[in-house]
Short mmCIF file of C-alpha atoms in Angstrom, two decimals:
data_model
loop_
_atom_site.label_atom_id
_atom_site.label_comp_id
_atom_site.label_asym_id
_atom_site.label_seq_id
_atom_site.Cartn_x
_atom_site.Cartn_y
_atom_site.Cartn_z
CA UNK G 179 14.56 -29.16 -48.75
CA UNK G 180 12.38 -27.50 -51.42
CA UNK G 181 13.58 -30.02 -53.99
CA UNK G 182 12.62 -32.97 -51.78
CA UNK G 183 9.24 -31.52 -50.80
CA UNK G 184 8.43 -30.07 -54.23
CA UNK G 185 5.99 -32.93 -55.14
CA UNK G 186 4.15 -32.25 -51.91
CA UNK G 187 4.07 -28.51 -52.64
CA UNK G 188 2.49 -29.28 -56.00
CA UNK G 189 -0.13 -31.57 -54.40
CA UNK G 190 -1.10 -29.10 -51.65
CA UNK G 191 -1.18 -26.08 -53.96
CA UNK G 192 -3.25 -28.00 -56.53
CA UNK G 193 -5.85 -28.96 -53.89
CA UNK G 194 -6.05 -25.36 -52.66
CA UNK G 195 -6.43 -24.02 -56.20
CA UNK G 196 -9.25 -26.47 -56.98
CA UNK G 197 -11.19 -25.51 -53.85
CA UNK G 198 -10.49 -21.83 -54.55
CA UNK G 199 -11.95 -22.19 -58.03
CA UNK G 200 -15.09 -23.71 -56.55
CA UNK G 201 -15.58 -21.04 -53.87
CA UNK G 202 -14.84 -18.29 -56.42
CA UNK G 203 -18.23 -19.15 -57.91
CA UNK G 204 -19.82 -17.99 -54.66
CA UNK G 205 -17.44 -15.31 -53.33
CA UNK G 206 -15.03 -12.86 -54.89
CA UNK G 207 -11.95 -14.71 -56.10
CA UNK G 208 -9.68 -12.19 -54.32
CA UNK G 209 -11.59 -12.37 -51.03
CA UNK G 210 -10.42 -13.97 -47.82
CA UNK G 211 -13.58 -16.11 -47.79
CA UNK G 212 -12.63 -17.88 -51.02
CA UNK G 213 -9.02 -18.53 -49.99
CA UNK G 214 -9.84 -19.21 -46.31
CA UNK G 215 -12.54 -21.74 -47.18
CA UNK G 216 -10.11 -23.38 -49.61
CA UNK G 217 -7.68 -23.93 -46.73
CA UNK G 218 -10.49 -25.22 -44.47
CA UNK G 219 -11.57 -27.63 -47.20
CA UNK G 220 -7.98 -28.85 -47.48
CA UNK G 221 -8.05 -29.68 -43.76
CA UNK G 222 -11.36 -31.52 -44.04
CA UNK G 223 -10.10 -33.57 -46.97
CA UNK G 224 -6.90 -34.53 -45.17
CA UNK G 225 -8.72 -35.45 -41.94
CA UNK G 226 -11.23 -37.62 -43.81
CA UNK G 227 -8.32 -39.50 -45.34
CA UNK G 228 -6.82 -39.91 -41.86
CA UNK G 229 -9.92 -41.46 -40.26
CA UNK G 230 -8.53 -45.05 -40.51
CA UNK G 231 -5.38 -43.89 -38.76
CA UNK G 232 -7.50 -42.17 -36.12
CA UNK G 233 -9.31 -45.46 -35.43
CA UNK G 234 -5.94 -47.17 -34.99
CA UNK G 235 -4.88 -44.37 -32.65
CA UNK G 236 -7.93 -44.97 -30.44
CA UNK G 237 -7.30 -48.71 -30.28
CA UNK G 238 -3.61 -48.20 -29.54
CA UNK G 239 -4.37 -45.70 -26.77
CA UNK G 240 -6.80 -48.10 -25.10
CA UNK G 241 -4.38 -50.99 -25.38
CA UNK G 242 -1.65 -48.87 -23.81
CA UNK G 243 -3.96 -47.98 -20.92
CA UNK G 244 -4.82 -51.63 -20.38
CA UNK G 245 -1.14 -52.65 -20.45
CA UNK G 246 0.04 -50.05 -17.96
CA UNK G 247 -0.19 -52.30 -14.85
CA UNK G 248 1.78 -55.06 -16.59
CA UNK G 249 4.35 -52.56 -17.88
CA UNK G 250 4.78 -51.14 -14.39
CA UNK G 251 5.29 -54.65 -12.99
CA UNK G 252 8.00 -55.34 -15.61
CA UNK G 253 9.74 -52.07 -14.77
CA UNK G 254 9.75 -52.90 -11.08
CA UNK G 255 10.96 -56.44 -11.66
CA UNK G 256 13.82 -55.57 -14.03
CA UNK G 257 14.66 -52.06 -12.89
CA UNK G 258 18.34 -53.00 -12.51
CA UNK G 259 18.53 -54.66 -15.96
CA UNK G 260 17.47 -52.19 -18.68
CA UNK G 261 18.16 -54.58 -21.54
CA UNK G 262 15.96 -57.32 -20.06
CA UNK G 263 13.33 -54.71 -19.32
CA UNK G 264 13.26 -53.62 -22.97
CA UNK G 265 13.07 -57.23 -24.15
CA UNK G 266 10.12 -57.96 -21.87
CA UNK G 267 8.37 -54.80 -23.03
CA UNK G 268 8.76 -55.75 -26.69
CA UNK G 269 7.54 -59.25 -25.88
CA UNK G 270 4.46 -57.80 -24.19
CA UNK G 271 3.74 -55.54 -27.19
CA UNK G 272 4.09 -58.49 -29.55
CA UNK G 273 1.81 -60.76 -27.50
CA UNK G 274 -0.95 -58.15 -27.24
CA UNK G 275 -0.52 -56.75 -30.77
CA UNK G 276 0.10 -53.21 -29.50
CA UNK G 277 2.18 -50.60 -31.28
CA UNK G 278 3.16 -47.61 -29.09
CA UNK G 279 3.65 -45.43 -32.19
CA UNK G 280 0.08 -45.98 -33.38
CA UNK G 281 -1.16 -43.20 -31.10
CA UNK G 282 1.07 -40.74 -33.00
CA UNK G 283 0.14 -41.84 -36.52
CA UNK G 284 -2.43 -39.09 -37.28
CA UNK G 285 -0.01 -36.35 -36.23
CA UNK G 286 2.89 -37.91 -38.14
CA UNK G 287 0.78 -38.38 -41.27
CA UNK G 288 -0.53 -34.82 -41.10
CA UNK G 289 2.87 -33.20 -40.53
CA UNK G 290 4.04 -33.25 -44.20
CA UNK G 291 0.87 -31.45 -45.32
CA UNK G 292 1.32 -28.91 -42.55
CA UNK G 293 4.91 -28.24 -43.59
CA UNK G 294 3.91 -28.02 -47.26
CA UNK G 295 1.12 -25.52 -46.53
CA UNK G 296 3.49 -23.47 -44.39
CA UNK G 297 6.00 -23.27 -47.22
CA UNK G 298 3.31 -22.46 -49.82
CA UNK G 299 2.09 -19.53 -47.72
CA UNK G 300 5.68 -18.39 -47.18
CA UNK G 301 6.20 -18.32 -50.96
CA UNK G 302 3.00 -16.29 -51.30
CA UNK G 303 4.22 -13.83 -48.63
CA UNK G 304 7.51 -13.45 -50.48
CA UNK G 305 5.64 -13.01 -53.80
CA UNK G 306 7.07 -16.24 -55.23
CA UNK G 307 5.18 -18.75 -57.33
CA UNK G 308 5.00 -22.26 -55.92
CA UNK G 309 3.52 -25.51 -57.22
CA UNK G 310 0.59 -24.76 -59.51
CA UNK G 311 0.08 -21.27 -58.11
CA UNK G 312 1.07 -18.93 -60.93
CA UNK G 313 1.49 -15.16 -60.83
CA UNK G 314 -2.21 -14.36 -61.26
CA UNK G 315 -3.18 -16.68 -58.43
CA UNK G 316 -0.31 -15.27 -56.38
CA UNK G 317 -1.65 -11.73 -56.79
CA UNK G 318 -5.13 -12.90 -55.84
CA UNK G 319 -3.84 -14.64 -52.70
CA UNK G 320 -1.91 -11.53 -51.64
CA UNK G 321 -5.10 -9.49 -51.86
CA UNK G 322 -7.04 -11.95 -49.67
CA UNK G 323 -7.61 -10.80 -46.08
CA UNK G 324 -9.28 -12.59 -43.18
CA UNK G 325 -10.82 -9.99 -40.85
CA UNK G 326 -8.26 -7.48 -42.15
CA UNK G 327 -5.22 -9.77 -41.84
CA UNK G 328 -3.49 -11.10 -45.01
CA UNK G 329 -3.15 -14.87 -45.36
CA UNK G 330 0.67 -14.66 -45.42
CA UNK G 331 1.04 -12.19 -42.49
CA UNK G 332 2.56 -13.25 -39.14
CA UNK G 333 2.38 -11.84 -35.64
CA UNK G 334 6.14 -11.18 -35.63
CA UNK G 335 6.19 -9.34 -38.99
CA UNK G 336 7.23 -5.70 -38.92
CA UNK G 337 4.97 -2.82 -39.96
CA UNK G 338 6.74 -2.33 -43.33
CA UNK G 339 6.15 -5.90 -44.49
CA UNK G 340 2.53 -5.83 -43.41
CA UNK G 341 1.99 -2.52 -45.21
CA UNK G 342 3.30 -4.11 -48.40
CA UNK G 343 0.54 -6.71 -48.02
CA UNK G 344 -2.04 -3.95 -47.72
CA UNK G 345 -2.89 -4.25 -44.01
CA UNK G 346 -2.20 -2.57 -40.69
CA UNK G 347 -0.04 -3.93 -37.88
CA UNK G 348 -2.89 -3.63 -35.35
CA UNK G 349 -5.29 -5.72 -37.42
CA UNK G 350 -2.71 -8.44 -37.91
CA UNK G 351 -1.78 -8.56 -34.22
CA UNK G 352 -5.40 -8.70 -33.04
CA UNK G 353 -6.44 -11.39 -35.52
CA UNK G 354 -3.37 -13.58 -34.89
CA UNK G 355 -3.70 -13.31 -31.08
CA UNK G 356 -7.38 -14.32 -31.19
CA UNK G 357 -6.62 -17.26 -33.46
CA UNK G 358 -3.69 -18.40 -31.29
CA UNK G 359 -5.86 -18.27 -28.16
CA UNK G 360 -8.63 -20.25 -29.86
CA UNK G 361 -6.11 -22.76 -31.17
CA UNK G 362 -4.58 -23.31 -27.72
CA UNK G 363 -7.96 -23.43 -25.98
CA UNK G 364 -9.31 -26.04 -28.41
CA UNK G 365 -6.22 -28.17 -27.90
CA UNK G 366 -6.53 -27.92 -24.10
CA UNK G 367 -10.23 -28.81 -24.10
CA UNK G 368 -9.63 -31.77 -26.41
CA UNK G 369 -7.01 -33.24 -24.09
CA UNK G 370 -9.04 -32.44 -20.98
CA UNK G 371 -12.11 -34.16 -22.43
CA UNK G 372 -10.01 -37.25 -23.04
CA UNK G 373 -8.65 -37.27 -19.47
CA UNK G 374 -11.89 -36.56 -17.61
CA UNK G 375 -14.36 -38.65 -19.61
CA UNK G 376 -12.60 -41.39 -21.57
CA UNK G 377 -10.03 -42.78 -19.14
CA UNK G 378 -10.52 -45.81 -16.91
CA UNK G 379 -10.53 -44.19 -13.46
CA UNK G 380 -10.04 -47.52 -11.66
CA UNK G 381 -6.48 -47.84 -12.99
CA UNK G 382 -3.90 -45.33 -11.76
CA UNK G 383 -0.83 -45.53 -14.00
CA UNK G 384 2.06 -43.30 -15.07
CA UNK G 385 0.41 -43.08 -18.50
CA UNK G 386 -2.40 -41.03 -16.99
CA UNK G 387 0.11 -38.66 -15.43
CA UNK G 388 1.84 -38.22 -18.78
CA UNK G 389 -1.47 -37.45 -20.50
CA UNK G 390 -2.31 -34.95 -17.78
CA UNK G 391 1.02 -33.23 -18.28
CA UNK G 392 0.49 -33.07 -22.06
CA UNK G 393 -2.85 -31.41 -21.42
CA UNK G 394 -0.93 -28.32 -20.26
CA UNK G 395 2.19 -28.64 -22.40
CA UNK G 396 0.53 -28.75 -25.83
CA UNK G 397 -1.44 -25.49 -25.49
CA UNK G 398 1.72 -23.70 -24.37
CA UNK G 399 3.61 -25.08 -27.37
CA UNK G 400 0.89 -23.92 -29.75
CA UNK G 401 0.93 -20.45 -28.19
CA UNK G 402 4.73 -20.17 -28.53
CA UNK G 403 4.94 -21.48 -32.08
CA UNK G 404 1.76 -19.72 -33.18
CA UNK G 405 3.36 -16.29 -33.20
CA UNK G 406 5.57 -17.48 -36.08
CA UNK G 407 2.73 -19.04 -38.12
CA UNK G 408 1.15 -17.16 -41.06
CA UNK G 409 -2.56 -16.43 -40.78
CA UNK G 410 -3.31 -19.14 -43.34
CA UNK G 411 -1.47 -21.75 -41.24
CA UNK G 412 -3.36 -20.58 -38.12
CA UNK G 413 -6.60 -21.14 -40.06
CA UNK G 414 -5.36 -24.62 -40.98
CA UNK G 415 -4.34 -25.56 -37.44
CA UNK G 416 -7.45 -24.09 -35.78
CA UNK G 417 -9.64 -26.03 -38.19
CA UNK G 418 -7.84 -29.31 -37.55
CA UNK G 419 -8.13 -28.78 -33.76
CA UNK G 420 -11.87 -28.18 -34.04
CA UNK G 421 -12.19 -31.29 -36.24
CA UNK G 422 -10.27 -33.36 -33.69
CA UNK G 423 -12.48 -32.08 -30.87
CA UNK G 424 -15.69 -32.94 -32.68
CA UNK G 425 -14.38 -36.32 -33.82
CA UNK G 426 -13.30 -37.18 -30.28
CA UNK G 427 -16.67 -36.14 -28.83
CA UNK G 428 -18.40 -38.46 -31.32
CA UNK G 429 -16.13 -41.40 -30.45
CA UNK G 430 -16.39 -40.86 -26.69
CA UNK G 431 -20.19 -40.75 -26.87
CA UNK G 432 -20.56 -43.80 -29.14
CA UNK G 433 -17.62 -46.00 -28.12
CA UNK G 434 -16.16 -44.93 -24.75
CA UNK G 435 -13.42 -46.69 -22.84
CA UNK G 436 -14.79 -49.34 -20.41
CA UNK G 437 -14.62 -48.12 -16.82
CA UNK G 438 -14.63 -44.44 -17.77
CA UNK G 439 -17.18 -41.78 -16.90
CA UNK G 440 -18.38 -41.66 -20.51
CA UNK G 441 -18.91 -45.44 -20.45
CA UNK G 442 -21.14 -45.14 -17.36
CA UNK G 443 -23.16 -42.36 -18.98
CA UNK G 444 -23.60 -44.43 -22.14
CA UNK G 445 -24.79 -47.43 -20.11
CA UNK G 446 -27.37 -45.24 -18.38
CA UNK G 447 -28.64 -43.91 -21.72
CA UNK G 448 -28.97 -47.42 -23.15
CA UNK G 449 -30.68 -48.63 -19.97
CA UNK G 450 -33.19 -45.76 -20.13
CA UNK G 451 -34.01 -46.62 -23.75
CA UNK G 452 -34.35 -50.31 -22.93
CA UNK G 453 -31.51 -51.29 -25.26
CA UNK G 454 -29.22 -52.62 -22.53
CA UNK G 455 -29.80 -56.25 -21.53
CA UNK G 456 -28.29 -56.89 -18.12
CA UNK G 457 -27.37 -60.23 -16.57
CA UNK G 458 -30.03 -61.78 -14.23
CA UNK G 459 -27.59 -61.83 -11.31
CA UNK G 460 -26.86 -58.13 -11.72
CA UNK G 461 -30.57 -57.31 -11.91
CA UNK G 462 -31.30 -59.36 -8.74
CA UNK G 463 -28.47 -57.64 -6.88
CA UNK G 464 -29.80 -54.19 -7.84
CA UNK G 465 -33.34 -55.14 -6.78
CA UNK G 466 -32.11 -56.42 -3.41
CA UNK G 467 -30.15 -53.23 -2.83
CA UNK G 468 -33.21 -51.13 -3.73
CA UNK G 469 -35.47 -53.12 -1.38
CA UNK G 470 -32.97 -52.78 1.45
CA UNK G 471 -32.80 -49.06 0.86
CA UNK G 472 -36.59 -48.71 0.94
CA UNK G 473 -36.92 -50.77 4.14
CA UNK G 474 -34.33 -48.72 5.90
CA UNK G 475 -36.21 -46.03 7.84
CA UNK G 476 -34.59 -42.95 9.21
CA UNK G 477 -35.73 -41.65 12.65
CA UNK G 478 -38.15 -38.77 12.35
CA UNK G 479 -37.08 -35.42 13.69
CA UNK G 480 -39.20 -34.47 16.73
CA UNK G 481 -40.52 -30.94 17.34
CA UNK G 482 -38.67 -28.76 19.79
CA UNK G 483 -41.50 -28.90 22.37
CA UNK G 484 -41.38 -32.72 22.50
CA UNK G 485 -37.60 -32.73 22.80
CA UNK G 486 -37.80 -30.29 25.75
CA UNK G 487 -40.55 -32.35 27.41
CA UNK G 488 -38.49 -35.51 27.04
CA UNK G 489 -35.44 -33.76 28.51
CA UNK G 490 -37.51 -32.48 31.47
CA UNK G 491 -38.90 -35.94 32.19
CA UNK G 492 -35.40 -37.39 32.16
CA UNK G 493 -34.19 -34.80 34.69
CA UNK G 494 -37.20 -35.48 36.97
CA UNK G 495 -36.51 -39.20 36.86
CA UNK G 496 -32.89 -38.51 37.71
CA UNK G 497 -33.83 -36.39 40.74
CA UNK G 498 -36.36 -38.97 41.89
CA UNK G 499 -33.80 -41.73 41.61
CA UNK G 500 -31.25 -39.73 43.62
CA UNK G 501 -33.89 -38.99 46.33
CA UNK G 502 -34.79 -42.65 46.67
CA UNK G 503 -31.14 -43.55 46.95
CA UNK G 504 -30.62 -41.03 49.77
CA UNK G 505 -33.66 -42.28 51.73
CA UNK G 506 -32.51 -45.89 51.37
CA UNK G 507 -29.07 -44.92 52.68
CA UNK G 508 -30.56 -43.16 55.71
CA UNK G 509 -32.79 -46.15 56.54
CA UNK G 510 -29.79 -48.48 56.33
CA UNK G 511 -27.81 -46.22 58.68
CA UNK G 512 -30.68 -46.19 61.21
CA UNK G 513 -31.12 -49.93 61.01
CA UNK G 514 -27.44 -50.67 61.71
CA UNK G 515 -27.36 -49.36 65.37
CA UNK G 516 -30.55 -51.23 66.25
CA UNK G 517 -29.05 -54.50 65.05
CA UNK G 518 -25.89 -53.86 67.03
CA UNK G 519 -27.90 -53.16 70.25
CA UNK G 520 -29.86 -56.32 69.76
CA UNK G 521 -26.65 -58.26 69.55
CA UNK G 522 -25.23 -56.57 72.64
CA UNK G 523 -22.61 -54.60 70.71
CA UNK G 524 -21.77 -50.94 70.98
CA UNK G 525 -22.09 -48.99 67.73
CA UNK G 526 -18.80 -47.58 66.64
CA UNK G 527 -17.51 -45.50 63.78
CA UNK G 528 -14.64 -47.79 63.09
CA UNK G 529 -16.39 -49.99 60.58
CA UNK G 530 -16.66 -53.75 60.53
CA UNK G 531 -13.41 -54.47 62.38
CA UNK G 532 -14.41 -52.44 65.52
CA UNK G 533 -17.90 -53.95 65.37
CA UNK G 534 -16.46 -57.46 65.50
CA UNK G 535 -14.24 -56.56 68.47
CA UNK G 536 -17.22 -55.13 70.37
CA UNK G 537 -19.18 -58.25 69.65
CA UNK G 538 -16.42 -60.48 71.00
CA UNK G 539 -15.98 -58.36 74.14
CA UNK G 540 -19.73 -58.55 74.74
CA UNK G 541 -19.65 -62.30 74.47
CA UNK G 542 -16.78 -62.51 77.02
CA UNK G 543 -18.59 -60.14 79.37
CA UNK G 544 -21.75 -62.22 79.31
CA UNK G 545 -19.84 -65.46 80.10
CA UNK G 546 -17.94 -64.24 83.27
CA UNK G 547 -17.74 -66.73 86.21
CA UNK G 548 -19.59 -65.76 89.48
CA UNK G 549 -17.50 -64.34 92.30
CA UNK G 550 -16.39 -66.57 95.18
CA UNK G 551 -18.66 -66.32 98.29
CA UNK G 552 -15.76 -65.31 100.50
CA UNK G 553 -15.19 -62.29 98.35
CA UNK G 554 -18.65 -60.92 98.76
#
């Protein structure tokens, strides 16, 4: 492995030595500031070189988000035929010019430098020369401490090894824990910022669920692996996480994904500055909605005294209405017997049927034939 990666060891160690020589003009050459800033400068140089790949990563991520509905439809259509499903997926990628691996290019391109730096620091911890780092530079690097922790020390190192590096176990544990927490937190916030601000919320796809899961998985992975990283590697990885966070904030603010929360905020900023030219139909629709909102009047809230007065008036009207109804009923009941007497009928409680019978009997009684004279 060392034979294969030896050219990379030489390149990484040479870059670190050059930056260390520069910072030695400002700080002590054996200080942690000179060696720590050399590692930070290595990260900045690598990330600047990876900016084109980062742009491709952004485009690939957006294309994958846009293709998720079509990919889901293909999966549903050919769920029983995996081979046909794969063929249709590749055809879709080819038609749209999308490469699923483009989103992983920055990490893949950065991995060799990460491995090389890890091995260089391991050689320093074991007091072995590596690349262009000779014995004098090796002694200087072993004397360098960052907040009391040597560059080559790890969280899992025993007290004897740390004492050989001229430090205490407590200092190393405290510094490494703080750096691991910061590294995990920066990774979590970077992924969370991507999910909450730069994702099209109108499209619900499995891709969003995967990204949400990675938001919690990556910080845990960094925390687990971080206890085995030397302090110098923790400096490297914390710096690259902070760079990624700042770079992503810049991209989200300047070029957000259409349909995302960041895109809406950017449109509002441009509209406030007068730099956003909207279509006439959209402007007319907004004006109509604003006029309708202004014309819509809400009922005013009345004082308590007026509400009580209104309630009292309603009760009085109700009582008055019930009194009038009772008087009308009584007058109708009085009028009914008079009508029946006028017609020659006897008032009865039996309702309309008994009234009709009484009327008929009265008619028969009034039409009786006179008695025969002999019967008088």
